[in-house]
Short mmCIF file of C-alpha atoms in Angstrom, two decimals:
data_model
loop_
_atom_site.label_atom_id
_atom_site.label_comp_id
_atom_site.label_asym_id
_atom_site.label_seq_id
_atom_site.Cartn_x
_atom_site.Cartn_y
_atom_site.Cartn_z
CA MET A 27 266.59 -111.62 40.21
CA SER A 28 263.23 -113.24 39.36
CA GLU A 29 259.98 -112.02 40.82
CA PHE A 30 259.67 -114.85 43.35
CA ASP A 31 263.41 -115.57 43.61
CA GLY A 32 263.04 -119.26 44.45
CA ARG A 33 260.41 -118.83 47.15
CA HIS A 34 258.23 -121.82 47.89
CA VAL A 35 254.58 -121.41 46.86
CA LEU A 36 252.08 -124.20 47.52
CA VAL A 37 248.99 -124.42 45.29
CA THR A 38 245.98 -126.60 46.08
CA GLY A 39 243.50 -127.60 43.42
CA ALA A 40 246.49 -127.49 41.09
CA SER A 41 245.53 -130.21 38.61
CA THR A 42 242.81 -128.31 36.76
CA GLY A 43 241.24 -124.94 36.09
CA ILE A 44 242.54 -121.92 37.98
CA GLY A 45 245.17 -123.87 39.93
CA LEU A 46 246.56 -125.43 36.78
CA ALA A 47 246.82 -121.99 35.18
CA THR A 48 248.47 -120.41 38.23
CA ALA A 49 251.14 -123.00 39.05
CA PRO A 50 253.08 -122.68 35.75
CA LEU A 51 252.86 -118.88 35.90
CA LEU A 52 254.35 -118.89 39.40
CA ALA A 53 257.13 -121.21 38.25
CA HIS A 54 257.82 -119.04 35.19
CA ARG A 55 258.24 -116.09 37.54
CA GLY A 56 260.76 -117.90 39.68
CA ALA A 57 258.82 -119.70 42.42
CA LYS A 58 259.41 -123.25 43.52
CA VAL A 59 255.89 -124.57 43.18
CA PHE A 60 254.40 -127.50 45.05
CA LEU A 61 251.16 -128.73 43.47
CA VAL A 62 248.41 -130.44 45.48
CA ALA A 63 245.26 -132.13 44.19
CA ARG A 64 243.59 -135.53 44.37
CA SER A 65 244.78 -136.93 41.03
CA ALA A 66 248.41 -138.01 41.07
CA ALA A 67 248.33 -138.63 37.32
CA LYS A 68 247.15 -135.11 36.53
CA LEU A 69 249.64 -133.63 38.99
CA GLU A 70 252.49 -135.57 37.44
CA GLU A 71 251.50 -134.26 34.01
CA ALA A 72 251.32 -130.68 35.25
CA THR A 73 254.63 -130.92 37.09
CA SER A 74 256.34 -132.38 34.03
CA MET A 75 254.98 -129.52 31.93
CA ILE A 76 256.47 -126.99 34.34
CA SER A 77 259.81 -128.79 34.42
CA ARG A 78 260.00 -128.96 30.63
CA ALA A 79 259.48 -125.19 30.55
CA GLY A 80 262.44 -124.71 32.88
CA GLY A 81 260.51 -124.27 36.13
CA THR A 82 260.91 -125.96 39.50
CA ALA A 83 257.96 -127.99 40.72
CA ALA A 84 256.97 -131.06 42.69
CA PHE A 85 253.65 -132.51 43.73
CA GLY A 86 251.79 -134.47 46.36
CA ALA A 87 248.40 -136.08 45.88
CA ALA A 88 245.92 -135.45 48.69
CA ASP A 89 242.27 -134.68 49.28
CA VAL A 90 242.27 -131.35 51.12
CA ALA A 91 239.07 -132.42 52.91
CA ASP A 92 241.16 -135.05 54.71
CA ARG A 93 242.97 -133.15 57.48
CA THR A 94 245.64 -135.80 58.03
CA ALA A 95 246.40 -136.05 54.32
CA LEU A 96 246.50 -132.27 53.88
CA LEU A 97 248.89 -131.68 56.75
CA ALA A 98 251.09 -134.56 55.58
CA VAL A 99 251.34 -133.15 52.07
CA ILE A 100 252.29 -129.71 53.43
CA ASP A 101 255.04 -131.43 55.45
CA GLU A 102 256.17 -133.14 52.25
CA ALA A 103 256.19 -129.83 50.40
CA GLU A 104 258.43 -128.25 53.04
CA ARG A 105 260.82 -131.19 52.93
CA ASN A 106 261.14 -130.57 49.19
CA PHE A 107 261.34 -126.79 49.03
CA GLY A 108 261.67 -125.42 52.56
CA PRO A 109 259.16 -123.27 54.43
CA VAL A 110 256.01 -122.25 52.59
CA ALA A 111 256.37 -118.57 51.65
CA GLY A 112 253.17 -118.40 49.64
CA LEU A 113 249.93 -120.37 49.84
CA PHE A 114 247.26 -120.39 47.14
CA ALA A 115 244.35 -122.21 48.79
CA ASN A 116 242.39 -122.79 45.63
CA ALA A 117 240.84 -126.26 45.91
CA GLY A 118 237.07 -126.27 45.98
CA THR A 119 233.88 -128.03 45.07
CA GLY A 120 230.61 -126.76 43.67
CA GLY A 121 228.32 -128.94 45.73
CA ARG A 122 224.94 -129.58 44.14
CA PHE A 123 222.04 -127.50 42.90
CA THR A 124 218.90 -128.29 44.84
CA PRO A 125 216.45 -126.32 47.02
CA LEU A 126 217.64 -125.76 50.57
CA ALA A 127 214.82 -127.83 52.07
CA GLU A 128 216.01 -130.79 50.00
CA TYR A 129 219.76 -130.22 50.46
CA ASP A 130 221.42 -133.35 51.80
CA ASP A 131 223.16 -132.95 55.17
CA ASP A 132 226.17 -135.01 54.14
CA THR A 133 226.64 -132.97 50.97
CA PHE A 134 226.42 -129.74 52.97
CA ASP A 135 229.07 -130.99 55.39
CA ALA A 136 231.32 -132.16 52.54
CA VAL A 137 231.13 -128.82 50.72
CA LEU A 138 232.03 -126.88 53.87
CA ARG A 139 234.85 -129.27 54.64
CA THR A 140 236.44 -128.75 51.22
CA ASN A 141 235.71 -125.05 50.68
CA LEU A 142 236.13 -123.75 54.23
CA THR A 143 237.56 -126.15 56.78
CA SER A 144 240.46 -127.25 54.58
CA VAL A 145 241.44 -123.58 54.12
CA PHE A 146 241.36 -123.09 57.89
CA TRP A 147 243.63 -126.14 58.33
CA ALA A 148 246.08 -124.95 55.68
CA ILE A 149 246.29 -121.38 56.98
CA LYS A 150 246.63 -122.61 60.56
CA ARG A 151 249.53 -124.85 59.46
CA VAL A 152 251.58 -122.30 57.48
CA LEU A 153 250.77 -119.02 59.23
CA PRO A 154 252.95 -119.47 62.35
CA GLY A 155 256.09 -119.92 60.24
CA MET A 156 255.21 -116.92 58.10
CA THR A 157 254.63 -114.68 61.10
CA GLN A 158 257.87 -115.85 62.73
CA ARG A 159 259.80 -115.01 59.53
CA ARG A 160 257.76 -111.80 59.11
CA CYS A 161 257.19 -112.65 55.48
CA GLY A 162 254.47 -114.45 53.56
CA SER A 163 251.35 -114.18 51.46
CA ILE A 164 248.20 -116.26 51.40
CA VAL A 165 245.59 -116.12 48.66
CA VAL A 166 242.27 -117.97 48.93
CA THR A 167 239.84 -118.64 46.11
CA GLY A 168 236.41 -117.41 47.03
CA SER A 169 233.58 -116.76 44.58
CA LEU A 170 231.01 -114.18 43.63
CA ALA A 171 228.99 -116.25 46.10
CA SER A 172 231.30 -114.85 48.79
CA GLU A 173 229.63 -111.47 48.28
CA ARG A 174 226.06 -112.29 47.28
CA GLY A 175 223.41 -114.93 47.69
CA MET A 176 222.07 -117.25 45.05
CA PRO A 177 219.28 -119.81 45.13
CA GLY A 178 219.62 -123.54 44.98
CA ASN A 179 223.12 -124.16 46.36
CA ALA A 180 223.11 -123.39 50.07
CA GLY A 181 226.27 -125.36 50.83
CA TYR A 182 228.37 -123.55 48.25
CA VAL A 183 227.13 -120.07 49.12
CA ALA A 184 227.54 -120.66 52.85
CA SER A 185 231.07 -121.98 52.40
CA LYS A 186 232.16 -119.11 50.17
CA HIS A 187 230.69 -116.45 52.46
CA ALA A 188 232.44 -118.08 55.40
CA VAL A 189 235.83 -118.43 53.72
CA LEU A 190 235.88 -114.69 53.01
CA GLY A 191 235.27 -114.08 56.70
CA LEU A 192 238.13 -116.43 57.51
CA VAL A 193 240.42 -114.51 55.14
CA ARG A 194 239.56 -111.19 56.76
CA ALA A 195 240.09 -112.56 60.28
CA ALA A 196 243.43 -114.11 59.35
CA ALA A 197 244.55 -110.99 57.52
CA ILE A 198 243.98 -108.69 60.49
CA GLU A 199 245.78 -111.09 62.83
CA ALA A 200 248.70 -111.50 60.44
CA ALA A 201 249.11 -107.88 59.35
CA PRO A 202 251.31 -106.77 62.29
CA HIS A 203 253.72 -109.56 61.29
CA ASN A 204 254.04 -108.42 57.65
CA VAL A 205 252.00 -111.37 56.38
CA ARG A 206 249.20 -110.72 53.90
CA VAL A 207 245.96 -112.67 53.33
CA ASN A 208 243.61 -111.92 50.44
CA CYS A 209 240.69 -113.50 48.60
CA VAL A 210 240.19 -113.70 44.84
CA LEU A 211 236.62 -113.94 43.61
CA PRO A 212 236.26 -115.70 40.27
CA GLY A 213 233.20 -114.77 38.29
CA LEU A 214 232.21 -116.85 35.30
CA ILE A 215 235.65 -118.26 34.55
CA GLU A 216 236.06 -120.99 31.96
CA THR A 217 237.03 -124.02 34.01
CA PRO A 218 235.87 -127.65 33.89
CA MET A 219 233.57 -126.90 36.84
CA LEU A 220 231.83 -124.08 34.98
CA MET A 221 231.57 -125.97 31.70
CA GLN A 222 229.88 -128.83 33.52
CA LEU A 223 226.88 -126.60 34.15
CA ASP A 224 225.57 -127.98 30.86
CA PRO A 225 227.79 -130.85 29.68
CA THR A 226 225.52 -131.52 26.72
CA ALA A 227 225.87 -128.01 25.25
CA PRO A 228 228.52 -127.25 22.60
CA PRO A 229 231.33 -125.38 24.45
CA GLN A 230 231.09 -122.21 22.37
CA ALA A 231 227.32 -122.09 22.72
CA LEU A 232 227.69 -122.33 26.50
CA ARG A 233 230.37 -119.61 26.50
CA ASP A 234 228.09 -117.34 24.48
CA MET A 235 225.08 -118.01 26.68
CA LEU A 236 226.97 -117.37 29.93
CA GLY A 237 228.70 -114.34 28.48
CA LYS A 238 225.35 -112.60 28.01
CA GLY A 239 225.20 -112.19 31.78
CA VAL A 240 228.59 -110.47 31.97
CA PRO A 241 228.86 -106.70 31.40
CA MET A 242 232.05 -107.21 29.36
CA GLY A 243 230.14 -109.64 27.15
CA ARG A 244 232.23 -112.75 27.69
CA ILE A 245 233.26 -115.20 30.37
CA GLY A 246 236.78 -114.98 31.77
CA THR A 247 239.75 -117.31 31.46
CA ALA A 248 241.71 -119.13 34.12
CA ASP A 249 244.81 -117.28 32.96
CA GLU A 250 243.19 -113.95 33.83
CA LEU A 251 242.53 -115.16 37.38
CA ALA A 252 246.05 -116.60 37.60
CA GLU A 253 247.53 -113.17 36.90
CA LEU A 254 245.74 -111.73 39.92
CA ALA A 255 246.70 -114.62 42.18
CA CYS A 256 250.37 -114.28 41.21
CA PHE A 257 250.27 -110.53 41.79
CA LEU A 258 248.78 -110.93 45.27
CA LEU A 259 251.32 -113.62 46.16
CA SER A 260 254.20 -111.39 45.06
CA ASP A 261 255.91 -108.45 46.72
CA ARG A 262 254.26 -106.15 44.18
CA ALA A 263 251.18 -106.39 46.40
CA SER A 264 253.16 -105.63 49.55
CA HIS A 265 250.56 -103.25 51.06
CA ILE A 266 247.44 -105.17 50.03
CA THR A 267 245.77 -107.36 52.62
CA ALA A 268 242.27 -108.29 53.90
CA GLN A 269 240.87 -107.65 50.41
CA SER A 270 238.45 -109.51 48.19
CA ILE A 271 239.03 -108.81 44.50
CA ALA A 272 236.73 -110.06 41.77
CA VAL A 273 237.73 -111.17 38.29
CA ASP A 274 234.24 -111.13 36.88
CA GLY A 275 233.95 -108.78 33.93
CA GLY A 276 231.85 -106.37 35.98
CA ILE A 277 229.16 -108.67 37.40
CA LEU A 278 229.49 -107.50 41.01
CA GLY A 279 229.34 -103.91 39.82
CA THR A 280 225.76 -104.46 38.73
CA HIS A 281 224.70 -105.16 42.32
CA SER A 282 224.11 -102.21 44.65
CA PRO A 283 226.11 -102.31 47.89
CA ARG A 284 224.10 -102.36 51.08
#
């Protein structure tokens, strides 16, 4: 019997970065994986890669910030693979770096809609079925910004703080029904979003520069985060819920708890 034994796991933000690393790993371990992102072309490529490797996958293109589109794509996923047994709510946006007093209202609203409200919609949609079946796991991608402040990106920090609160609230509600909800906190993980911090820099120079701020001396990989997400979605994490776990090479450990 495989680790996921044909269970349906839905992954948002699945066309790039952490989502793209996690979806094939889930499929390799026996899940039926439904991939969601905005780019149909990238999703088709990712799904074909999984199928060629012997996995089971399908996709639906949707912007998670569009409630109607998100709910419709979850319906489509369940028509393909049955009830959602695992949700990896991973889609997100970085917003923009600018002082709070100059932060555009529309950008602030858009960041919260993608990073927070879409997660609320997705959890609200799949949680009733999970609690009725008394089985399910939800993993949400937070950030180091879920645990600490940073200057110059109020929308992102606010959204990531709030989504961790949402995870904890959902986890405590779901726990009596044997459903688990956890949050993974990527540190400096090599993804297209991170590498766009300085698109003019040579990639290795940027890795080296960012790695100087990590106690382990390097930035992390999407595969390292994917391992944690798969673990939390699996039965191996059967008594773990309401947790936030960082994959950050020790960065949070350098900050004193209050």
